[in-house]
JSON list of C-alpha atoms in Angstrom, two decimals:
[
{"chain": "A", "resi": 1, "resn": "UNK", "atom": "CA", "xyz": [-89.13, 54.07, 89.13]},
{"chain": "A", "resi": 2, "resn": "UNK", "atom": "CA", "xyz": [-89.92, 50.48, 88.44]},
{"chain": "A", "resi": 3, "resn": "UNK", "atom": "CA", "xyz": [-86.56, 50.04, 86.75]},
{"chain": "A", "resi": 4, "resn": "UNK", "atom": "CA", "xyz": [-84.60, 51.38, 89.51]},
{"chain": "A", "resi": 5, "resn": "UNK", "atom": "CA", "xyz": [-86.55, 48.95, 91.80]},
{"chain": "A", "resi": 6, "resn": "UNK", "atom": "CA", "xyz": [-86.02, 46.08, 89.48]},
{"chain": "A", "resi": 7, "resn": "UNK", "atom": "CA", "xyz": [-82.34, 46.97, 89.05]},
{"chain": "A", "resi": 8, "resn": "UNK", "atom": "CA", "xyz": [-81.72, 47.10, 92.90]},
{"chain": "A", "resi": 9, "resn": "UNK", "atom": "CA", "xyz": [-83.66, 43.79, 93.54]},
{"chain": "A", "resi": 10, "resn": "UNK", "atom": "CA", "xyz": [-81.38, 42.11, 90.82]},
{"chain": "A", "resi": 11, "resn": "UNK", "atom": "CA", "xyz": [-78.30, 43.40, 92.45]},
{"chain": "A", "resi": 12, "resn": "UNK", "atom": "CA", "xyz": [-79.36, 42.38, 95.85]},
{"chain": "A", "resi": 13, "resn": "UNK", "atom": "CA", "xyz": [-80.16, 38.72, 94.74]},
{"chain": "A", "resi": 14, "resn": "UNK", "atom": "CA", "xyz": [-77.23, 38.34, 92.75]},
{"chain": "A", "resi": 15, "resn": "UNK", "atom": "CA", "xyz": [-74.95, 39.51, 95.45]},
{"chain": "A", "resi": 16, "resn": "UNK", "atom": "CA", "xyz": [-76.67, 37.09, 97.88]},
{"chain": "A", "resi": 17, "resn": "UNK", "atom": "CA", "xyz": [-76.16, 34.16, 95.56]},
{"chain": "A", "resi": 18, "resn": "UNK", "atom": "CA", "xyz": [-72.51, 35.06, 95.06]},
{"chain": "A", "resi": 19, "resn": "UNK", "atom": "CA", "xyz": [-71.82, 35.36, 98.79]},
{"chain": "A", "resi": 20, "resn": "UNK", "atom": "CA", "xyz": [-73.58, 31.97, 99.29]},
{"chain": "A", "resi": 21, "resn": "UNK", "atom": "CA", "xyz": [-71.50, 30.34, 96.62]},
{"chain": "A", "resi": 22, "resn": "UNK", "atom": "CA", "xyz": [-68.24, 31.78, 97.95]},
{"chain": "A", "resi": 23, "resn": "UNK", "atom": "CA", "xyz": [-68.97, 30.62, 101.51]},
{"chain": "A", "resi": 24, "resn": "UNK", "atom": "CA", "xyz": [-69.60, 27.01, 100.61]},
{"chain": "A", "resi": 25, "resn": "UNK", "atom": "CA", "xyz": [-66.48, 27.02, 98.56]},
{"chain": "A", "resi": 26, "resn": "UNK", "atom": "CA", "xyz": [-64.36, 28.30, 101.31]},
{"chain": "A", "resi": 27, "resn": "UNK", "atom": "CA", "xyz": [-65.76, 25.53, 103.52]},
{"chain": "A", "resi": 28, "resn": "UNK", "atom": "CA", "xyz": [-64.92, 22.71, 101.26]},
{"chain": "A", "resi": 29, "resn": "UNK", "atom": "CA", "xyz": [-61.41, 24.16, 100.89]},
{"chain": "A", "resi": 30, "resn": "UNK", "atom": "CA", "xyz": [-61.17, 24.27, 104.70]},
{"chain": "A", "resi": 31, "resn": "UNK", "atom": "CA", "xyz": [-62.19, 20.72, 104.75]},
{"chain": "A", "resi": 32, "resn": "UNK", "atom": "CA", "xyz": [-59.62, 19.62, 102.20]},
{"chain": "A", "resi": 33, "resn": "UNK", "atom": "CA", "xyz": [-56.89, 21.37, 104.08]},
{"chain": "A", "resi": 34, "resn": "UNK", "atom": "CA", "xyz": [-57.84, 19.77, 107.26]},
{"chain": "A", "resi": 35, "resn": "UNK", "atom": "CA", "xyz": [-57.87, 16.38, 105.74]},
{"chain": "A", "resi": 36, "resn": "UNK", "atom": "CA", "xyz": [-54.27, 17.08, 104.09]},
{"chain": "A", "resi": 37, "resn": "UNK", "atom": "CA", "xyz": [-53.27, 18.11, 107.73]},
{"chain": "A", "resi": 38, "resn": "UNK", "atom": "CA", "xyz": [-54.41, 14.78, 109.19]},
{"chain": "A", "resi": 39, "resn": "UNK", "atom": "CA", "xyz": [-52.67, 12.75, 106.56]},
{"chain": "A", "resi": 40, "resn": "UNK", "atom": "CA", "xyz": [-49.43, 14.66, 107.10]},
{"chain": "A", "resi": 41, "resn": "UNK", "atom": "CA", "xyz": [-50.00, 14.06, 110.98]},
{"chain": "A", "resi": 42, "resn": "UNK", "atom": "CA", "xyz": [-50.38, 10.53, 110.26]},
{"chain": "A", "resi": 43, "resn": "UNK", "atom": "CA", "xyz": [-47.38, 10.28, 108.08]},
{"chain": "A", "resi": 44, "resn": "UNK", "atom": "CA", "xyz": [-45.14, 11.96, 110.74]},
{"chain": "A", "resi": 45, "resn": "UNK", "atom": "CA", "xyz": [-46.52, 9.60, 113.47]},
{"chain": "A", "resi": 46, "resn": "UNK", "atom": "CA", "xyz": [-45.65, 6.60, 111.32]},
{"chain": "A", "resi": 47, "resn": "UNK", "atom": "CA", "xyz": [-42.09, 7.33, 111.19]},
{"chain": "A", "resi": 48, "resn": "UNK", "atom": "CA", "xyz": [-40.28, 4.33, 112.84]},
{"chain": "A", "resi": 49, "resn": "UNK", "atom": "CA", "xyz": [-37.02, 6.37, 114.08]},
{"chain": "A", "resi": 50, "resn": "UNK", "atom": "CA", "xyz": [-39.13, 9.10, 115.78]},
{"chain": "A", "resi": 51, "resn": "UNK", "atom": "CA", "xyz": [-41.18, 6.27, 117.34]},
{"chain": "A", "resi": 52, "resn": "UNK", "atom": "CA", "xyz": [-38.09, 4.42, 118.63]},
{"chain": "A", "resi": 53, "resn": "UNK", "atom": "CA", "xyz": [-36.55, 7.69, 120.01]},
{"chain": "A", "resi": 54, "resn": "UNK", "atom": "CA", "xyz": [-39.83, 8.71, 121.71]},
{"chain": "A", "resi": 55, "resn": "UNK", "atom": "CA", "xyz": [-40.04, 5.47, 123.18]},
{"chain": "A", "resi": 56, "resn": "UNK", "atom": "CA", "xyz": [-36.36, 5.57, 124.46]},
{"chain": "A", "resi": 57, "resn": "UNK", "atom": "CA", "xyz": [-37.00, 8.94, 125.67]},
{"chain": "A", "resi": 58, "resn": "UNK", "atom": "CA", "xyz": [-40.22, 8.18, 127.58]},
{"chain": "A", "resi": 59, "resn": "UNK", "atom": "CA", "xyz": [-38.88, 4.66, 129.01]},
{"chain": "A", "resi": 60, "resn": "UNK", "atom": "CA", "xyz": [-35.41, 6.17, 130.27]},
{"chain": "A", "resi": 61, "resn": "UNK", "atom": "CA", "xyz": [-36.75, 9.47, 131.44]},
{"chain": "A", "resi": 62, "resn": "UNK", "atom": "CA", "xyz": [-33.75, 11.47, 133.10]},
{"chain": "A", "resi": 63, "resn": "UNK", "atom": "CA", "xyz": [-31.09, 8.86, 132.56]},
{"chain": "A", "resi": 64, "resn": "UNK", "atom": "CA", "xyz": [-28.30, 9.29, 129.86]},
{"chain": "A", "resi": 65, "resn": "UNK", "atom": "CA", "xyz": [-30.00, 7.35, 127.32]},
{"chain": "A", "resi": 66, "resn": "UNK", "atom": "CA", "xyz": [-33.34, 9.09, 127.78]},
{"chain": "A", "resi": 67, "resn": "UNK", "atom": "CA", "xyz": [-31.60, 12.57, 127.76]},
{"chain": "A", "resi": 68, "resn": "UNK", "atom": "CA", "xyz": [-29.49, 11.50, 124.62]},
{"chain": "A", "resi": 69, "resn": "UNK", "atom": "CA", "xyz": [-32.76, 10.56, 122.69]},
{"chain": "A", "resi": 70, "resn": "UNK", "atom": "CA", "xyz": [-34.48, 13.93, 123.95]},
{"chain": "A", "resi": 71, "resn": "UNK", "atom": "CA", "xyz": [-31.57, 15.88, 122.65]},
{"chain": "A", "resi": 72, "resn": "UNK", "atom": "CA", "xyz": [-31.67, 14.03, 119.45]},
{"chain": "A", "resi": 73, "resn": "UNK", "atom": "CA", "xyz": [-35.31, 14.87, 119.12]},
{"chain": "A", "resi": 74, "resn": "UNK", "atom": "CA", "xyz": [-35.16, 18.40, 120.14]},
{"chain": "A", "resi": 75, "resn": "UNK", "atom": "CA", "xyz": [-32.37, 19.40, 117.71]},
{"chain": "A", "resi": 76, "resn": "UNK", "atom": "CA", "xyz": [-34.12, 17.99, 114.39]},
{"chain": "A", "resi": 77, "resn": "UNK", "atom": "CA", "xyz": [-36.77, 19.63, 112.75]},
{"chain": "A", "resi": 78, "resn": "UNK", "atom": "CA", "xyz": [-38.21, 16.09, 112.04]},
{"chain": "A", "resi": 79, "resn": "UNK", "atom": "CA", "xyz": [-38.19, 15.38, 115.93]},
{"chain": "A", "resi": 80, "resn": "UNK", "atom": "CA", "xyz": [-40.01, 18.74, 116.75]},
{"chain": "A", "resi": 81, "resn": "UNK", "atom": "CA", "xyz": [-42.67, 18.05, 114.01]},
{"chain": "A", "resi": 82, "resn": "UNK", "atom": "CA", "xyz": [-43.15, 14.54, 115.69]},
{"chain": "A", "resi": 83, "resn": "UNK", "atom": "CA", "xyz": [-43.66, 16.14, 119.03]},
{"chain": "A", "resi": 84, "resn": "UNK", "atom": "CA", "xyz": [-46.15, 18.59, 117.48]},
{"chain": "A", "resi": 85, "resn": "UNK", "atom": "CA", "xyz": [-48.02, 15.91, 115.89]},
{"chain": "A", "resi": 86, "resn": "UNK", "atom": "CA", "xyz": [-48.15, 14.01, 119.09]},
{"chain": "A", "resi": 87, "resn": "UNK", "atom": "CA", "xyz": [-49.49, 16.81, 120.93]},
{"chain": "A", "resi": 88, "resn": "UNK", "atom": "CA", "xyz": [-52.18, 17.57, 118.27]},
{"chain": "A", "resi": 89, "resn": "UNK", "atom": "CA", "xyz": [-53.09, 13.80, 118.25]},
{"chain": "A", "resi": 90, "resn": "UNK", "atom": "CA", "xyz": [-53.68, 13.94, 122.05]},
{"chain": "A", "resi": 91, "resn": "UNK", "atom": "CA", "xyz": [-55.86, 16.84, 121.96]},
{"chain": "A", "resi": 92, "resn": "UNK", "atom": "CA", "xyz": [-57.90, 15.46, 119.14]},
{"chain": "A", "resi": 93, "resn": "UNK", "atom": "CA", "xyz": [-58.47, 12.35, 121.35]},
{"chain": "A", "resi": 94, "resn": "UNK", "atom": "CA", "xyz": [-58.85, 14.19, 124.76]},
{"chain": "A", "resi": 95, "resn": "UNK", "atom": "CA", "xyz": [-62.40, 15.48, 124.15]}
]
């Protein structure tokens, strides 16, 4: 009877310790992934061509140069990524 209780207690404690180690490992991985995402957003937002297009788009609005800049940003993957990064940066500073 004592052997069964000792075995059950050992399994319980080892499972508890293992689950604690796994959750802290996942947390550090999530933090690393989040810092990697922040660096990639910073790299995207530092693109001078996209900054120029975005400025032209917002400055000229619905006029021809503004619409040309808007179309140029929408049709490229780089432009869509820049727009998503701007939105995410706005969400992070909003609150």
